Short mmCIF file of C-alpha atoms in Angstrom, two decimals:
data_model
loop_
_atom_site.label_atom_id
_atom_site.label_comp_id
_atom_site.label_asym_id
_atom_site.label_seq_id
_atom_site.Cartn_x
_atom_site.Cartn_y
_atom_site.Cartn_z
CA MET A 1 69.91 72.70 131.16
CA ASN A 2 71.69 70.43 128.81
CA GLU A 3 68.94 71.04 126.36
CA VAL A 4 69.53 75.01 126.64
CA LEU A 5 73.35 74.81 126.04
CA LEU A 6 72.82 72.66 123.16
CA ARG A 7 70.20 74.80 121.51
CA LEU A 8 72.98 77.75 122.08
CA GLU A 9 75.33 75.74 120.26
CA GLU A 10 72.78 75.60 117.28
CA LEU A 11 71.95 79.15 117.71
CA LEU A 12 75.62 81.01 118.23
CA PHE A 13 78.09 78.89 116.92
CA LEU A 14 76.97 77.38 113.58
CA SER A 15 80.46 78.64 111.84
CA ASP A 16 81.95 75.69 113.74
CA PRO A 17 80.27 72.84 114.93
CA GLU A 18 83.24 71.93 117.11
CA VAL A 19 82.19 74.39 119.62
CA ALA A 20 80.86 73.61 123.01
CA VAL A 21 78.94 75.64 125.25
CA MET A 22 80.06 74.86 128.61
CA SER A 23 78.26 77.45 130.71
CA ALA A 24 75.76 80.71 130.35
CA GLU A 25 75.42 83.19 132.87
CA ASP A 26 73.54 86.67 133.39
CA ASP A 27 75.54 88.73 136.04
CA GLY A 28 72.88 91.68 135.57
CA GLU A 29 75.32 93.73 133.19
CA ALA A 30 76.38 90.98 130.85
CA ILE A 31 75.68 87.48 129.43
CA TRP A 32 78.65 85.11 129.84
CA ILE A 33 78.68 82.34 127.60
CA GLY A 34 81.51 79.79 128.24
CA ILE A 35 82.65 77.95 125.38
CA ALA A 36 85.90 75.64 124.30
CA ARG A 37 86.15 73.35 121.11
CA LYS A 38 85.35 69.71 121.08
CA SER A 39 88.49 68.89 118.79
CA ALA A 40 91.61 66.88 120.31
CA GLY A 41 94.07 69.43 118.30
CA ALA A 42 94.31 72.16 115.87
CA GLU A 43 96.48 72.99 112.73
CA CYS A 44 99.37 75.03 113.12
CA PRO A 45 98.80 78.68 111.32
CA GLY A 46 102.54 78.95 110.21
CA CYS A 47 102.92 75.27 108.40
CA GLY A 48 99.22 73.74 108.56
CA ARG A 49 100.38 70.74 110.25
CA TRP A 50 97.72 69.41 112.66
CA SER A 51 98.98 68.99 116.33
CA ASN A 52 97.23 67.50 119.49
CA ARG A 53 100.52 67.92 121.75
CA LEU A 54 99.23 69.93 124.79
CA ASN A 55 101.22 73.11 126.00
CA GLY A 56 99.08 74.86 128.08
CA SER A 57 95.35 76.70 128.24
CA TYR A 58 94.19 79.91 129.42
CA LEU A 59 90.72 81.96 129.11
CA ARG A 60 90.15 84.97 126.99
CA PHE A 61 87.01 87.04 127.24
CA PRO A 62 86.28 88.30 123.66
CA ALA A 63 83.13 90.57 123.44
CA ASP A 64 80.26 89.14 120.85
CA LEU A 65 77.07 90.54 119.74
CA PRO A 66 74.69 91.62 122.14
CA SER A 67 71.38 90.02 122.85
CA ALA A 68 68.26 92.20 123.87
CA GLY A 69 70.47 95.47 124.30
CA ARG A 70 72.86 93.09 126.80
CA ARG A 71 76.31 92.78 126.53
CA VAL A 72 77.45 89.52 125.70
CA VAL A 73 81.16 88.05 126.61
CA LEU A 74 82.58 84.63 125.86
CA ARG A 75 84.44 82.72 128.60
CA LEU A 76 86.59 80.98 125.87
CA GLN A 77 88.63 78.46 127.15
CA VAL A 78 91.86 78.52 124.54
CA ARG A 79 94.91 75.85 124.31
CA ARG A 80 98.13 76.28 123.03
CA PHE A 81 99.75 73.41 121.33
CA ILE A 82 103.29 72.66 120.34
CA CYS A 83 103.67 72.17 116.56
CA ALA A 84 104.46 69.08 115.32
CA ASP A 85 106.61 70.47 112.80
CA THR A 86 110.12 70.87 114.26
CA SER A 87 111.22 73.23 111.35
CA CYS A 88 108.30 75.33 111.36
CA GLY A 89 108.72 78.88 112.82
CA ARG A 90 106.31 78.83 115.17
CA GLN A 91 107.19 76.27 117.98
CA THR A 92 103.80 76.76 119.45
CA PHE A 93 100.44 78.37 118.79
CA VAL A 94 97.33 79.27 120.20
CA GLU A 95 93.94 77.55 118.52
CA GLN A 96 91.23 79.90 116.76
CA ILE A 97 87.61 79.45 115.88
CA PRO A 98 87.15 80.30 112.26
CA GLY A 99 84.87 82.87 111.48
CA LEU A 100 85.10 83.57 115.69
CA THR A 101 88.30 84.64 116.91
CA ARG A 102 91.76 85.94 115.75
CA ARG A 103 94.76 86.45 117.24
CA HIS A 104 94.86 89.14 119.85
CA ALA A 105 91.50 90.30 119.02
CA GLN A 106 89.17 91.65 122.08
CA ARG A 107 86.08 90.82 120.05
CA THR A 108 84.86 88.16 117.80
CA ASP A 109 84.81 88.40 113.73
CA ARG A 110 80.92 88.97 114.00
CA LEU A 111 81.10 91.86 115.82
CA ARG A 112 84.00 93.50 114.19
CA SER A 113 82.10 93.09 110.93
CA ALA A 114 78.89 94.53 112.49
CA LEU A 115 80.69 97.80 113.98
CA ALA A 116 82.55 98.23 110.73
CA GLU A 117 79.41 98.21 108.92
CA VAL A 118 77.53 100.51 111.17
CA GLY A 119 80.91 103.13 110.69
CA LEU A 120 80.37 102.77 106.81
CA ALA A 121 76.79 103.67 107.20
CA LEU A 122 77.54 106.44 109.94
CA ALA A 123 81.33 106.80 110.41
CA GLY A 124 82.81 107.19 113.59
CA ARG A 125 81.03 109.44 115.93
CA ALA A 126 77.37 108.71 115.19
CA GLY A 127 78.65 105.01 114.36
CA ALA A 128 79.58 104.61 118.05
CA ARG A 129 76.35 106.17 119.60
CA LEU A 130 74.07 103.62 117.47
CA ALA A 131 76.49 101.08 119.07
CA ASP A 132 75.79 102.24 122.66
CA VAL A 133 72.24 102.17 121.92
CA PHE A 134 72.46 98.65 121.04
CA GLY A 135 74.50 97.55 124.13
CA ILE A 136 77.87 97.78 122.63
CA SER A 137 80.36 100.13 124.33
CA VAL A 138 83.15 101.37 121.70
CA SER A 139 84.80 104.27 120.83
CA ARG A 140 84.15 106.45 117.61
CA SER A 141 88.20 106.02 117.26
CA THR A 142 87.84 101.97 117.14
CA VAL A 143 85.07 101.97 114.79
CA LEU A 144 87.10 103.87 112.43
CA ARG A 145 89.91 101.74 112.57
CA LEU A 146 87.54 98.68 112.00
CA VAL A 147 86.29 99.97 108.61
CA ASP A 148 89.83 100.76 107.82
CA ALA A 149 91.03 97.39 108.45
CA MET A 150 88.11 95.95 105.54
CA PRO A 151 89.37 94.90 102.66
CA ASP A 152 89.31 97.26 99.48
CA PRO A 153 85.67 96.07 97.64
CA GLN A 154 86.48 94.67 94.02
CA PRO A 155 84.52 96.36 91.60
CA SER A 156 82.76 94.22 89.00
CA ALA A 157 84.59 94.58 85.32
CA PRO A 158 82.98 97.36 83.43
CA ARG A 159 80.90 96.46 79.98
CA VAL A 160 80.37 99.98 78.95
CA VAL A 161 82.93 102.79 79.72
CA GLY A 162 83.01 106.48 79.39
CA ILE A 163 86.16 108.15 78.07
CA ASP A 164 86.68 111.83 78.95
CA GLU A 165 89.80 114.25 79.56
CA TYR A 166 90.54 116.04 82.49
CA ALA A 167 92.70 118.44 84.03
CA MET A 168 95.49 118.30 86.17
CA ARG A 169 96.79 121.71 85.32
CA LYS A 170 94.32 123.69 83.56
CA GLY A 171 95.67 124.38 80.09
CA ARG A 172 99.08 122.52 80.24
CA ILE A 173 98.97 118.83 81.81
CA TYR A 174 95.64 116.41 81.02
CA GLY A 175 94.86 113.01 81.65
CA THR A 176 92.16 110.74 80.86
CA VAL A 177 89.21 109.46 83.22
CA LEU A 178 87.17 106.56 82.49
CA VAL A 179 83.94 105.52 84.08
CA ASP A 180 81.55 102.73 84.34
CA VAL A 181 78.49 104.33 82.78
CA GLU A 182 76.30 101.59 84.15
CA THR A 183 77.17 102.13 87.67
CA GLY A 184 78.40 105.71 87.57
CA ARG A 185 81.87 104.78 88.96
CA PRO A 186 85.21 106.16 88.28
CA VAL A 187 87.33 103.02 86.80
CA ASP A 188 90.82 104.58 86.43
CA LEU A 189 92.55 107.36 85.60
CA LEU A 190 95.45 107.68 82.99
CA PRO A 191 98.29 109.96 82.73
CA ASP A 192 97.94 111.70 79.49
CA ARG A 193 95.10 111.97 76.95
CA GLU A 194 96.65 110.36 74.23
CA ALA A 195 95.00 107.31 72.11
CA ALA A 196 97.41 104.94 72.30
CA THR A 197 97.29 105.17 75.92
CA VAL A 198 93.80 104.36 75.89
CA ALA A 199 94.11 101.88 73.32
CA ALA A 200 96.15 99.90 75.69
CA TRP A 201 94.14 100.05 78.65
CA LEU A 202 91.42 98.42 76.65
CA ALA A 203 93.46 95.99 75.23
CA GLU A 204 93.77 94.75 78.62
CA CYS A 205 90.01 94.49 79.19
CA PRO A 206 88.53 92.45 76.95
CA GLU A 207 85.05 92.43 79.17
CA VAL A 208 84.54 95.95 77.70
CA GLU A 209 81.68 95.90 74.94
CA VAL A 210 81.06 99.32 74.62
CA VAL A 211 83.23 103.05 74.78
CA CYS A 212 81.20 105.99 74.87
CA ARG A 213 83.43 109.54 74.10
CA ASP A 214 82.90 112.69 72.67
CA ARG A 215 84.70 114.04 69.52
CA ALA A 216 88.00 115.03 70.89
CA PRO A 217 90.30 114.47 68.14
CA PHE A 218 93.25 112.87 70.38
CA PHE A 219 90.58 110.15 71.32
CA ALA A 220 89.16 109.67 67.22
CA GLU A 221 92.82 109.54 65.77
CA GLY A 222 93.79 106.66 67.92
CA GLU A 223 93.78 102.94 66.41
CA LEU A 224 91.77 100.50 69.07
CA PRO A 225 92.34 97.29 69.01
CA ARG A 226 88.46 96.73 68.08
CA ASP A 227 85.68 98.41 66.63
CA LEU A 228 84.30 99.73 70.21
CA TRP A 229 83.66 103.33 69.59
CA SER A 230 80.00 104.26 70.29
CA LEU A 231 79.64 107.97 69.12
#
C-alpha cells in the first residue's frame, strides 16, 4: 500500500514535492485522496515571513481532475499558522499548496485551468456538457466565470503594422486602426486620423519594422521618426 501512495505522490503532485499522500479510497461514486504537506510551517501571504506556530487545522475537500471518468476529490488536511510578524495585518493564515490550491477555492488550480480552456473553446453551455462527459459536474455559469477570471493574453509586439482609417461617425468623425499584418489581429485604435498621432504611436513602438498604408494624404503628409513607410 505504501508503494501505491508513493506512486500517487509522483504522478499527481509534481508541482510541490512537499505534498504527502496519506490515503486513497474509492467509494463507488468518487475517488478520495487524502493529502497533507510535509513542511513544518509556511510563508505568510501578507508579509512573506515563515512561521511554524500552529493555530489549528481542518479538512478541505477541493475537487480535482477526474480519473477514468470518475470524480476525484482531495481530502486535504490544512493548517492555520500564527504570523511571526506582529506588525503584519494577517495575524493568522492558512497554508496553500502552490499550483494546486488557493484561498476559498472549491476546485484545484489544475481543474480550474482545464474548465477555463474548455470554456474558451466551447463557451458555457456546451463546455458544461463536455465536462460532464469527463466526470466533472459544473454549471455553464461557472465555466463562464472561470473564463472571465483568466488573465488577458499579452500580445506579442508587432513587426509589420497596417494602418487605415475607420469611421466612428461616417462623414464626420474618423479614427485610425492599426493591425498586425502577420497575425491579422488589431493592435490599437487611435482617436483620430492625424499623421502626428500615428507618428507618436510609432515612436513608442521601436519594435515595428514595416508600416503598410494606402495613399491617404492625412497619413502621407506626416513626418515619422524614421523611414518606415512601405507603399
